[in-house]
Coordinates of C-alpha atoms in Angstrom, one line a residue:
Chain A
M1 CA -26.5 -39.6 7.4
K2 CA -24.6 -40.6 4.5
I3 CA -27.4 -39.4 2.3
R4 CA -27.7 -36.1 4.6
L5 CA -24.4 -35.5 3.6
L6 CA -25.0 -36.5 -0.6
I7 CA -28.1 -34.0 0.1
A8 CA -25.4 -31.5 1.2
A9 CA -23.4 -31.9 -1.7
L10 CA -26.0 -32.2 -4.4
L11 CA -27.2 -28.6 -3.2
L12 CA -23.7 -27.2 -2.6
T13 CA -22.7 -28.0 -6.5
A14 CA -25.9 -26.9 -7.7
F15 CA -25.7 -23.6 -5.4
C16 CA -21.9 -23.1 -6.7
S17 CA -23.1 -23.9 -10.0
S18 CA -25.7 -21.1 -10.0
T19 CA -23.6 -18.7 -8.4
A20 CA -20.9 -18.9 -11.1
Q21 CA -23.3 -18.2 -13.6
A22 CA -24.5 -15.2 -12.5
K23 CA -21.0 -13.7 -12.0
N24 CA -20.1 -13.6 -15.3
E25 CA -21.2 -13.5 -19.0
K26 CA -20.7 -16.7 -20.6
L27 CA -20.4 -17.5 -24.4
Y28 CA -21.2 -21.0 -25.4
L29 CA -18.6 -22.0 -28.4
Y30 CA -19.1 -25.4 -30.2
T31 CA -16.4 -25.7 -32.5
W32 CA -14.7 -28.8 -34.0
D33 CA -12.1 -30.7 -31.7
T34 CA -9.0 -29.4 -33.5
Y35 CA -9.9 -25.7 -32.9
L36 CA -9.4 -25.5 -29.3
A37 CA -7.1 -22.7 -28.1
P38 CA -7.4 -22.2 -24.6
Q39 CA -5.0 -19.7 -24.0
L40 CA -6.6 -17.4 -26.8
F41 CA -9.8 -18.1 -25.4
E42 CA -8.5 -17.0 -21.6
K43 CA -7.2 -13.6 -23.6
F44 CA -10.3 -13.2 -24.6
E45 CA -12.0 -13.6 -21.2
Q46 CA -9.4 -11.1 -19.9
E47 CA -10.4 -8.4 -22.1
T48 CA -14.1 -9.0 -22.2
G49 CA -14.9 -10.6 -19.2
I50 CA -16.8 -13.2 -21.0
K51 CA -16.0 -16.5 -20.4
V52 CA -15.5 -18.9 -23.3
I53 CA -17.3 -22.9 -22.9
T54 CA -16.7 -25.1 -25.6
D55 CA -18.1 -28.2 -27.0
I56 CA -16.5 -30.1 -29.6
Y57 CA -17.5 -31.8 -32.6
S58 CA -16.1 -33.4 -35.4
S59 CA -18.2 -33.8 -38.4
N60 CA -20.7 -30.8 -39.9
D61 CA -23.7 -33.6 -39.3
T62 CA -23.2 -33.6 -36.0
L63 CA -23.1 -30.0 -35.8
M64 CA -26.3 -30.0 -37.8
A65 CA -28.2 -32.5 -35.7
K66 CA -27.5 -30.7 -33.2
L67 CA -28.3 -26.8 -34.1
K68 CA -31.8 -28.9 -35.6
A69 CA -32.2 -30.3 -32.0
G70 CA -32.3 -26.7 -30.6
A71 CA -29.1 -26.4 -28.6
A72 CA -28.5 -22.9 -28.1
Y73 CA -24.8 -22.2 -29.0
D74 CA -24.0 -18.6 -29.5
V75 CA -21.1 -19.2 -32.0
V76 CA -20.4 -22.2 -34.5
V77 CA -18.1 -23.1 -37.5
P78 CA -19.9 -24.7 -40.1
S79 CA -17.5 -26.0 -43.0
G80 CA -18.9 -23.8 -46.4
N81 CA -20.8 -26.6 -48.0
Y82 CA -22.8 -26.8 -45.0
V83 CA -23.9 -23.0 -45.3
P84 CA -26.6 -23.1 -47.6
P85 CA -28.4 -26.0 -46.0
L86 CA -28.1 -24.5 -42.2
V87 CA -29.2 -21.2 -43.7
A88 CA -32.4 -23.0 -45.6
E89 CA -33.7 -24.7 -42.4
K90 CA -32.7 -20.8 -40.5
L91 CA -30.7 -22.4 -38.0
L92 CA -27.9 -19.4 -38.3
Q93 CA -28.8 -15.9 -37.8
P94 CA -27.9 -12.9 -40.1
L95 CA -24.4 -11.5 -39.2
P96 CA -24.7 -8.1 -37.0
D97 CA -23.4 -5.1 -38.3
G98 CA -19.6 -4.6 -37.8
L99 CA -18.3 -8.1 -38.9
K100 CA -18.8 -7.6 -42.0
E101 CA -16.3 -5.3 -42.3
F102 CA -13.8 -7.9 -41.9
S103 CA -14.5 -9.4 -45.4
Q104 CA -12.4 -7.0 -46.7
G105 CA -9.0 -8.4 -45.4
M106 CA -9.6 -12.0 -46.4
T107 CA -7.1 -13.8 -48.8
K108 CA -8.2 -14.5 -52.2
N109 CA -9.0 -17.9 -51.3
V110 CA -12.0 -17.2 -49.7
Q111 CA -13.0 -14.0 -50.7
K112 CA -16.8 -13.7 -51.7
P113 CA -17.3 -17.6 -51.3
D114 CA -20.3 -18.9 -53.2
Y115 CA -22.4 -20.5 -50.4
D116 CA -22.6 -16.7 -49.1
P117 CA -21.0 -14.0 -51.4
G118 CA -22.2 -11.4 -49.4
Y119 CA -21.1 -12.8 -46.0
A120 CA -24.7 -12.1 -44.9
Y121 CA -24.8 -15.0 -42.5
V122 CA -20.9 -16.3 -42.2
L123 CA -17.3 -15.2 -41.8
P124 CA -14.5 -17.0 -43.1
L125 CA -12.2 -18.4 -40.1
F126 CA -9.9 -21.0 -41.5
Y127 CA -9.5 -22.9 -44.9
G128 CA -7.5 -26.0 -46.3
T129 CA -7.1 -28.2 -48.5
T130 CA -7.9 -31.5 -48.9
G131 CA -4.9 -33.2 -51.0
L132 CA -2.5 -36.4 -50.9
A133 CA -0.3 -37.8 -48.4
V134 CA 2.9 -39.3 -49.6
N135 CA 5.2 -40.9 -47.6
T136 CA 8.6 -41.0 -49.1
K137 CA 10.1 -43.7 -47.3
L138 CA 7.4 -46.5 -48.6
V139 CA 7.0 -44.9 -52.5
N140 CA 9.6 -44.2 -54.6
E141 CA 7.8 -43.2 -58.1
D142 CA 7.0 -39.4 -57.9
I143 CA 3.8 -39.1 -57.4
T144 CA 1.8 -36.1 -59.6
S145 CA -1.7 -37.3 -60.4
W146 CA -4.3 -38.6 -58.7
R147 CA -4.9 -41.6 -61.5
Q148 CA -1.8 -42.7 -59.1
F149 CA -3.4 -42.9 -56.3
F150 CA -6.7 -44.4 -58.0
E151 CA -5.2 -46.6 -60.1
R152 CA -2.4 -48.6 -58.9
P153 CA -0.7 -51.6 -60.2
W154 CA -2.3 -55.0 -60.2
G155 CA -0.5 -57.5 -57.4
E156 CA 0.2 -54.5 -55.3
K157 CA -0.7 -55.1 -51.5
P158 CA -3.9 -53.2 -50.2
S159 CA -2.0 -50.0 -48.3
L160 CA -4.0 -46.6 -49.5
G161 CA -6.0 -44.7 -47.1
V162 CA -9.1 -43.1 -47.9
L163 CA -11.0 -40.8 -45.9
D164 CA -14.6 -41.9 -45.6
D165 CA -16.0 -38.5 -45.9
I166 CA -18.5 -39.2 -49.0
G167 CA -18.1 -35.6 -50.1
T168 CA -14.6 -35.4 -50.0
A169 CA -14.2 -38.9 -51.4
M170 CA -16.0 -38.3 -54.2
D171 CA -15.1 -34.4 -54.9
L172 CA -11.3 -36.0 -55.4
A173 CA -12.4 -38.7 -57.5
S174 CA -14.0 -36.9 -59.6
L175 CA -11.1 -34.6 -60.4
A176 CA -9.2 -37.5 -61.3
V177 CA -11.5 -38.3 -64.0
K178 CA -11.6 -34.7 -64.6
K179 CA -15.6 -33.8 -64.1
P180 CA -16.4 -31.2 -62.1
F181 CA -17.7 -31.3 -58.2
C182 CA -21.2 -32.8 -58.2
D183 CA -21.8 -33.5 -61.7
N184 CA -25.0 -34.6 -62.2
S185 CA -25.0 -37.4 -65.4
P186 CA -24.7 -41.0 -65.4
E187 CA -21.8 -41.1 -67.4
T188 CA -19.9 -39.5 -64.3
F189 CA -21.3 -41.6 -62.1
K190 CA -20.2 -44.4 -64.1
A191 CA -16.8 -43.1 -64.3
L192 CA -16.4 -42.7 -60.5
R193 CA -17.9 -46.1 -59.5
A194 CA -15.8 -47.8 -61.7
L195 CA -12.7 -45.8 -60.9
M196 CA -13.4 -46.5 -56.7
L197 CA -14.4 -49.9 -57.4
K198 CA -11.1 -50.5 -59.7
Q199 CA -9.3 -48.9 -56.3
K200 CA -10.9 -51.0 -54.0
P201 CA -8.8 -53.7 -53.4
F202 CA -5.7 -51.6 -52.8
V203 CA -7.4 -49.7 -49.8
K204 CA -6.0 -50.6 -46.7
V205 CA -8.3 -48.5 -44.6
Y206 CA -11.6 -46.1 -45.5
G207 CA -11.5 -43.9 -42.6
S208 CA -10.5 -40.6 -41.2
T209 CA -9.9 -41.1 -37.2
G210 CA -6.7 -42.0 -36.6
Y211 CA -5.3 -41.5 -40.4
S212 CA -3.0 -39.0 -38.9
E213 CA -1.4 -41.8 -36.5
R214 CA -1.3 -44.6 -39.5
L215 CA 0.9 -41.9 -41.1
A216 CA 3.1 -41.3 -39.1
A217 CA 3.4 -44.9 -37.7
N218 CA 4.8 -45.4 -41.7
E219 CA 1.4 -47.5 -42.0
I220 CA 0.3 -46.2 -45.1
P221 CA 1.9 -45.0 -48.1
L222 CA -0.7 -43.1 -49.9
Q223 CA -3.0 -41.3 -48.2
M224 CA -6.0 -38.7 -48.7
A225 CA -5.6 -36.2 -46.5
W226 CA -6.5 -32.7 -45.0
N227 CA -3.5 -30.2 -45.4
G228 CA -3.7 -29.1 -41.3
D229 CA -3.4 -32.6 -40.6
V230 CA -0.2 -33.7 -42.5
Y231 CA 1.3 -30.6 -41.1
K232 CA 1.3 -31.9 -37.8
V233 CA 2.0 -35.4 -38.8
R234 CA 5.9 -33.9 -40.9
Q235 CA 6.4 -32.4 -37.2
Q236 CA 6.7 -36.4 -35.9
N237 CA 7.6 -37.9 -39.2
P238 CA 9.7 -35.8 -41.6
R239 CA 9.3 -38.7 -44.5
I240 CA 5.5 -37.6 -45.5
K241 CA 5.1 -34.7 -47.8
Y242 CA 1.9 -33.1 -48.8
V243 CA 1.6 -33.1 -52.5
Y244 CA -1.2 -31.3 -54.9
P245 CA -1.6 -33.6 -57.6
Q246 CA -2.1 -32.2 -61.1
E247 CA -5.6 -32.6 -61.5
G248 CA -6.2 -30.1 -58.6
I249 CA -7.1 -30.2 -54.7
E250 CA -10.7 -29.9 -53.0
L251 CA -10.7 -26.3 -50.9
W252 CA -12.8 -25.9 -48.2
V253 CA -13.3 -23.0 -45.7
D254 CA -14.5 -23.0 -42.0
N255 CA -16.7 -20.1 -41.1
F256 CA -17.9 -18.7 -38.0
A257 CA -21.7 -18.1 -37.7
I258 CA -23.8 -17.5 -35.1
P259 CA -27.2 -20.1 -34.7
A260 CA -30.9 -18.7 -34.9
N261 CA -31.4 -19.7 -31.1
A262 CA -28.1 -17.9 -29.8
K263 CA -28.4 -16.9 -26.7
N264 CA -26.1 -14.4 -26.0
P265 CA -25.4 -12.9 -29.6
G266 CA -24.0 -9.6 -27.7
S267 CA -21.3 -11.8 -27.0
A268 CA -20.8 -13.9 -30.2
K269 CA -20.3 -10.4 -32.0
K270 CA -17.6 -9.1 -29.6
F271 CA -15.8 -12.9 -29.6
I272 CA -15.8 -13.3 -33.5
S273 CA -14.4 -9.6 -33.7
F274 CA -12.0 -10.5 -31.3
M275 CA -11.0 -13.4 -33.3
M276 CA -10.9 -11.5 -36.7
Q277 CA -7.8 -9.1 -35.3
P278 CA -5.0 -10.2 -37.1
E279 CA -2.8 -11.1 -34.1
N280 CA -5.6 -13.1 -32.7
A281 CA -6.3 -14.8 -36.0
A282 CA -2.7 -15.4 -36.3
E283 CA -2.4 -17.1 -32.9
Y284 CA -5.5 -19.0 -33.4
S285 CA -3.8 -20.4 -36.7
V286 CA -0.9 -21.6 -34.9
A287 CA -3.2 -23.3 -32.6
A288 CA -5.3 -25.1 -34.7
G289 CA -2.8 -25.4 -37.2
M290 CA -4.6 -24.0 -40.2
M291 CA -4.5 -21.4 -42.5
P292 CA -6.4 -18.1 -41.4
S293 CA -8.5 -16.5 -44.0
I294 CA -7.6 -12.7 -42.6
R295 CA -4.9 -12.2 -45.2
S296 CA -2.9 -10.0 -42.6
A297 CA -3.2 -12.7 -40.2
F298 CA -1.2 -14.8 -42.6
D299 CA 2.2 -12.6 -42.5
L300 CA 2.4 -13.2 -38.4
L301 CA 2.7 -16.7 -38.4
P302 CA 5.6 -18.4 -37.6
E303 CA 8.3 -18.9 -40.3
D304 CA 7.8 -22.5 -40.6
M305 CA 4.0 -22.4 -41.4
K306 CA 4.6 -19.7 -43.8
K307 CA 6.7 -22.1 -45.6
A308 CA 5.3 -25.0 -45.0
P309 CA 3.9 -26.5 -48.5
E310 CA 0.8 -27.4 -46.8
F311 CA -0.1 -23.9 -46.3
N312 CA 1.0 -23.0 -49.7
I313 CA -0.9 -23.8 -52.9
P314 CA 1.3 -23.7 -55.4
E315 CA 0.2 -20.9 -57.9
G316 CA -1.8 -22.0 -60.8
T317 CA -3.4 -25.2 -58.8
I318 CA -6.5 -26.1 -59.8
A319 CA -8.7 -25.4 -56.3
P320 CA -12.4 -25.8 -56.5
P321 CA -14.3 -25.7 -53.6
A322 CA -16.6 -28.3 -51.9
M323 CA -20.2 -27.9 -52.4
T324 CA -23.1 -29.4 -51.0
C325 CA -24.1 -31.6 -54.0
P326 CA -27.8 -31.8 -54.6
A327 CA -29.9 -34.8 -53.3
E328 CA -29.6 -36.8 -56.3
V329 CA -25.9 -36.6 -57.0
V330 CA -25.4 -37.2 -53.0
N331 CA -28.1 -40.5 -53.5
A332 CA -26.0 -42.1 -56.4
Y333 CA -22.8 -41.0 -54.2
S334 CA -24.0 -42.8 -51.2
K335 CA -24.9 -45.9 -53.5
I336 CA -21.2 -46.3 -55.1
W337 CA -20.2 -45.9 -51.5
S338 CA -22.3 -48.6 -50.3
E339 CA -20.8 -51.1 -52.4
L340 CA -17.6 -49.9 -51.5
T341 CA -17.6 -50.2 -48.1
R342 CA -20.0 -53.1 -48.2
Chain B
M1 CA -19.0 -86.4 -9.3
K2 CA -16.3 -83.4 -10.0
Q3 CA -15.5 -83.9 -13.5
K4 CA -12.6 -82.4 -15.3
I5 CA -13.2 -81.0 -19.2
P6 CA -10.2 -80.8 -21.1
G7 CA -8.6 -77.8 -21.9
F8 CA -10.9 -76.0 -19.8
G9 CA -8.2 -73.9 -18.1
V10 CA -6.8 -73.1 -21.9
T11 CA -9.8 -71.8 -22.9
A12 CA -10.5 -69.7 -20.0
W13 CA -7.5 -67.9 -19.8
A14 CA -7.6 -67.0 -23.8
G15 CA -11.2 -66.0 -22.8
L16 CA -9.7 -63.9 -20.1
A17 CA -7.0 -62.3 -22.2
F18 CA -9.3 -62.0 -25.3
L19 CA -11.5 -59.7 -23.0
Y20 CA -9.0 -57.5 -20.7
A21 CA -5.9 -57.4 -23.0
P22 CA -7.1 -54.4 -24.9
I23 CA -7.5 -52.8 -21.4
V24 CA -4.0 -53.7 -20.1
I25 CA -2.6 -52.4 -23.5
L26 CA -4.5 -49.1 -23.0
I27 CA -3.4 -48.9 -20.2
V28 CA 0.6 -49.1 -20.8
F29 CA 0.4 -47.0 -23.6
S30 CA -1.3 -44.1 -20.7
F31 CA 2.5 -44.3 -20.2
N32 CA 4.2 -43.2 -23.1
S33 CA 6.0 -40.8 -24.0
S34 CA 5.5 -40.6 -27.6
K35 CA 2.4 -38.5 -28.4
L36 CA 1.5 -41.5 -31.1
I37 CA -0.7 -44.4 -29.2
T38 CA 0.3 -47.1 -31.0
V39 CA 4.3 -46.6 -31.0
W40 CA 6.2 -47.1 -27.9
E41 CA 8.9 -44.6 -26.9
G42 CA 9.1 -44.9 -23.2
F43 CA 8.2 -44.2 -20.1
S44 CA 6.6 -41.0 -18.5
T45 CA 3.4 -40.2 -16.7
D46 CA 3.2 -36.5 -18.9
W47 CA 0.1 -37.3 -20.0
Y48 CA -2.1 -38.0 -17.0
R49 CA -0.5 -34.4 -16.1
V50 CA -1.7 -33.1 -19.6
A51 CA -5.1 -35.1 -18.8
L52 CA -5.4 -33.3 -15.4
H53 CA -4.4 -30.1 -16.9
N54 CA -6.8 -30.0 -19.7
D55 CA -9.4 -27.2 -18.7
D56 CA -12.4 -29.0 -20.9
L57 CA -11.9 -32.6 -20.1
K58 CA -12.1 -31.6 -16.2
R59 CA -15.4 -29.6 -17.0
A60 CA -16.5 -32.8 -18.9
T61 CA -15.3 -34.9 -16.0
S62 CA -17.0 -33.0 -13.2
N63 CA -20.3 -33.0 -15.2
S64 CA -19.8 -36.8 -15.7
L65 CA -19.2 -36.5 -11.9
I66 CA -22.7 -34.0 -11.2
V67 CA -24.8 -36.2 -13.4
G68 CA -23.7 -39.5 -12.3
L69 CA -23.9 -38.8 -8.8
G70 CA -27.1 -37.2 -9.1
A71 CA -28.8 -39.8 -11.2
M72 CA -27.3 -42.3 -8.6
F73 CA -28.8 -40.7 -5.4
F74 CA -32.3 -39.8 -7.4
S75 CA -33.0 -43.0 -8.9
T76 CA -32.3 -44.7 -6.2
L77 CA -34.5 -42.7 -3.8
I78 CA -37.6 -43.6 -6.5
A79 CA -36.1 -47.4 -6.5
L80 CA -36.6 -48.6 -3.1
P81 CA -40.1 -47.5 -2.8
T82 CA -41.3 -49.0 -6.1
A83 CA -39.5 -52.2 -5.3
L84 CA -40.9 -52.5 -2.1
A85 CA -44.2 -51.6 -3.0
M86 CA -43.6 -54.1 -5.8
H87 CA -42.9 -56.7 -3.8
G88 CA -45.6 -59.5 -2.4
Q89 CA -45.5 -58.6 0.9
R90 CA -48.1 -56.0 0.3
K91 CA -52.0 -55.8 -1.3
K92 CA -51.2 -56.4 -4.6
F93 CA -52.7 -53.3 -7.1
P94 CA -54.5 -53.2 -10.3
G95 CA -51.8 -53.1 -13.1
Q96 CA -49.4 -54.5 -10.8
Q97 CA -47.7 -57.2 -13.3
L98 CA -47.9 -54.5 -15.9
T99 CA -46.1 -51.9 -14.1
R100 CA -43.0 -54.4 -13.2
H101 CA -42.9 -55.1 -17.0
L102 CA -42.9 -51.4 -17.2
I103 CA -40.2 -50.3 -14.7
V104 CA -37.6 -52.5 -16.8
L105 CA -38.6 -51.0 -20.9
P106 CA -36.0 -49.1 -20.4
L107 CA -33.2 -51.9 -20.3
L108 CA -35.0 -53.2 -23.8
T109 CA -35.7 -50.4 -25.4
P110 CA -33.4 -49.3 -27.9
E111 CA -31.4 -46.4 -26.3
M112 CA -31.3 -44.5 -29.6
V113 CA -35.4 -44.6 -29.3
I114 CA -35.2 -43.3 -26.1
A115 CA -32.9 -40.6 -26.7
I116 CA -34.6 -39.6 -29.4
A117 CA -38.2 -39.4 -27.4
T118 CA -36.3 -37.8 -24.5
L119 CA -34.8 -34.8 -26.7
S120 CA -38.1 -34.3 -28.4
F121 CA -40.1 -34.3 -25.5
F122 CA -37.8 -31.6 -23.8
T123 CA -37.6 -29.8 -27.1
A124 CA -41.9 -29.6 -26.9
I125 CA -41.7 -28.8 -23.0
G126 CA -38.8 -26.2 -23.6
L127 CA -36.9 -27.3 -20.9
S128 CA -33.5 -25.5 -20.2
L129 CA -32.3 -26.4 -17.4
D130 CA -28.5 -26.9 -18.9
I131 CA -26.9 -29.7 -17.0
G132 CA -30.2 -30.2 -15.8
N133 CA -31.7 -31.6 -18.3
V134 CA -29.4 -34.4 -19.1
L135 CA -29.8 -35.3 -15.2
I136 CA -33.4 -35.7 -15.5
A137 CA -32.9 -37.9 -18.8
H138 CA -30.5 -40.1 -16.6
I139 CA -32.6 -40.1 -13.7
V140 CA -35.6 -42.3 -16.2
F141 CA -33.0 -44.7 -17.8
C142 CA -31.1 -45.8 -14.3
I143 CA -34.5 -46.1 -12.2
A144 CA -34.5 -49.5 -13.7
F145 CA -30.8 -50.4 -12.9
A146 CA -31.4 -49.4 -9.3
Y147 CA -34.6 -51.3 -9.2
L148 CA -33.6 -54.8 -10.3
P149 CA -30.6 -55.1 -7.5
I150 CA -33.1 -54.0 -4.6
R151 CA -36.4 -56.1 -5.9
A152 CA -33.4 -59.1 -6.2
R153 CA -32.6 -58.7 -2.7
L154 CA -35.8 -58.0 -1.3
E155 CA -37.0 -61.3 -2.5
T156 CA -34.2 -63.5 -0.8
I157 CA -35.4 -61.7 2.8
P158 CA -37.8 -64.4 4.4
P159 CA -41.2 -63.1 5.0
S160 CA -41.3 -64.6 8.3
L161 CA -38.7 -61.8 9.3
F162 CA -41.9 -59.0 8.7
E163 CA -44.6 -61.1 9.8
A164 CA -42.3 -61.9 13.3
A165 CA -41.8 -57.8 13.7
A166 CA -45.9 -57.3 13.0
D167 CA -46.5 -59.8 15.4
L168 CA -44.3 -57.6 18.5
Y169 CA -46.2 -54.6 17.6
A170 CA -43.8 -53.1 15.0
T171 CA -45.6 -50.5 13.0
G172 CA -45.1 -50.4 9.5
W173 CA -42.3 -47.8 9.7
Q174 CA -40.4 -49.4 12.1
V175 CA -40.4 -52.6 10.5
F176 CA -39.4 -50.2 7.1
R177 CA -36.3 -48.8 9.7
H178 CA -35.3 -51.6 12.0
V179 CA -36.0 -54.7 9.8
T180 CA -36.1 -54.0 5.8
L181 CA -34.1 -50.9 5.6
P182 CA -31.0 -53.0 6.8
L183 CA -31.4 -56.0 5.4
L184 CA -31.8 -54.5 2.2
L185 CA -29.0 -51.8 2.2
P186 CA -26.6 -53.9 0.3
G187 CA -29.1 -54.2 -2.4
I188 CA -29.3 -50.4 -2.3
F189 CA -26.1 -49.8 -2.5
S190 CA -25.7 -52.2 -5.7
G191 CA -28.6 -50.8 -7.3
A192 CA -26.6 -47.4 -6.7
M193 CA -23.5 -48.3 -8.1
L194 CA -25.3 -49.8 -11.0
A195 CA -27.4 -46.8 -11.6
F196 CA -23.9 -44.7 -11.4
I197 CA -21.9 -46.4 -14.0
T198 CA -24.5 -46.6 -16.2
S199 CA -25.3 -43.0 -15.8
L200 CA -21.4 -42.2 -15.8
D201 CA -20.9 -44.8 -18.8
D202 CA -24.4 -43.0 -21.4
F203 CA -23.2 -41.7 -24.2
I204 CA -26.0 -42.3 -27.0
I205 CA -29.0 -40.3 -24.8
T206 CA -26.6 -37.6 -23.2
A207 CA -24.9 -36.9 -26.8
M208 CA -28.3 -36.1 -28.0
V209 CA -30.1 -34.0 -25.2
A210 CA -26.8 -32.2 -23.9
P211 CA -27.4 -28.5 -24.1
P212 CA -24.1 -26.6 -24.5
G213 CA -21.9 -26.7 -22.1
A214 CA -23.1 -30.2 -20.4
M215 CA -21.1 -32.7 -22.2
T216 CA -19.8 -35.4 -20.3
L217 CA -16.5 -37.0 -20.2
P218 CA -17.8 -40.3 -22.9
V219 CA -19.3 -37.7 -25.5
Y220 CA -16.1 -35.5 -25.0
I221 CA -13.6 -38.1 -25.5
Y222 CA -15.6 -39.4 -28.7
S223 CA -15.5 -35.7 -30.2
M224 CA -11.8 -35.5 -29.7
V225 CA -11.5 -38.7 -31.6
R226 CA -10.8 -37.0 -35.1
R227 CA -7.8 -35.2 -33.8
G228 CA -6.3 -38.0 -33.7
I229 CA -6.3 -40.2 -30.2
T230 CA -2.9 -39.0 -28.0
P231 CA -2.0 -40.9 -24.8
E232 CA -4.1 -38.7 -23.0
I233 CA -6.9 -40.6 -24.2
N234 CA -5.3 -43.6 -22.3
A235 CA -4.6 -41.5 -19.4
V236 CA -8.1 -40.2 -18.8
S237 CA -9.7 -43.7 -19.7
A238 CA -7.4 -45.2 -17.2
I239 CA -8.4 -42.9 -14.4
L240 CA -12.0 -43.4 -15.5
L241 CA -11.6 -47.4 -15.3
A242 CA -9.6 -47.2 -11.6
L243 CA -12.6 -44.9 -10.0
S244 CA -15.5 -47.5 -12.1
M245 CA -13.3 -50.8 -10.6
L246 CA -13.1 -49.2 -6.9
L247 CA -16.9 -48.8 -7.0
V248 CA -17.3 -52.2 -8.4
L249 CA -14.9 -53.4 -5.6
A250 CA -16.7 -51.7 -3.3
S251 CA -20.3 -52.9 -3.9
Y252 CA -18.6 -56.2 -4.1
L253 CA -17.6 -56.6 -0.9
I254 CA -20.6 -54.9 0.7
N255 CA -22.9 -57.6 -0.8
Q256 CA -20.9 -60.1 0.5
K257 CA -22.3 -59.5 4.0
K258 CA -25.0 -62.2 3.8
P259 CA -28.1 -61.5 5.5
A260 CA -28.4 -62.4 9.4

């Protein structure tokens, strides 16, 4: 009897889900865990009748693996440095006509990005920076240089927070030793290795997970950090300050793209166009706590966001974009990194 | 001849505390009013409300339940006849010993291997049944979990009972319906529970195999972690924990009934 009930229940769920599918169009969005905006997605559904189904990831590698495995998402949001490998692996389809026009309204930091200057495959959505978060309650000195982060005075207790994103950490270390990103030369590798090994005794955590919490809880005085996260942490702990060191910061861009085996490319186009409307882009920026790529959307942001130091790169700041390094460089970086985290 | 080992009680309690303190802390902080999970600010049930209003979370939960119940049902359905066939009551068939090992192989194989094998197999045959893909993958590895308690139970039933039934002219079906099945029920139930819990817990296979929109709760929670763990996660975990504990309790109570 119980078993019969169970069969009935199972059939019912199967039936319900199949009828629901038939009723309206769907759009499968695979995006960053921080880029969810349920209200905005609902507004899109009301306007177009297309329901947005979201799955989330927290690293570009997860996205890449999932696409390689053939997952049929309609819209994905890769970072700029992952666009060339995704295109090379034929995992993205060229953007349909009618989307490229939006590139004209892009803010100057994301214009003609070197990973896809002609906007053939991707359209920038958000951009941000990786810099240094300083807890002014715990730090008395005036932090202006990456040197102060990488070279701590002898005898200090381990207290630093380093993001465990190898590319990002190496980019910032490259800035500190005044070398370009992905510099393929033995001297640079030597300098990077020396710098990071020297810093190691002062590092409390190599990790990207939960670093916002550690910052907010006054556990970490100096933390390599993403601007959007620092903005959010500062709402909880006003003593946290986002610093643009004199050697520069890393600039990164997250982009809309349509995977090669998307099942609803038409819906994908509608979705991206919707999100590129300035008022929607602004609303999305607020929900995600990120800088919009659309210039006119910035003006629609709430005052505190427009004025936030995290979202205003000071004039003249060196801000090279994150890149995908050649394989030899990646290998050299991994070697240094494994020495650090061993 | 009861021997008392000095310090046994203390060690046991320390062990228990070590095992369960993190879970207790997790539950306590699910009632935290602060946004941070490490700083206590005050009591509130807000995070449970937030969790219950999060549509993505609800979808992930319903995916988990659909897959879990489906995998439980089908894997038990397959495991029961398997256990009966493997049990020594019947004639031995060629390769029985090998089959015995093959059935429990999923328990010994690294999960990653199963995950990649399943994924490449599904891709090769072009299977795309949405959540059905996840369900099929789960059924396969849950069979071993459902099978073991059923077989264990089967071994405790004295063969004389079946012989007696046969002596009284019971047909094969009647023996199954009136003797085997009632005696096996607790085993079947714990097998089913074990399969359900295993499916609910699974991360690696689901993360690899899940097509768009079929994310289950563990995969969802994992992807959420970078955003910073808010007490929302604690609340969801606490609900899940309560659910699992209820099931374990139910299975325990049912198993208390000894065979007549």
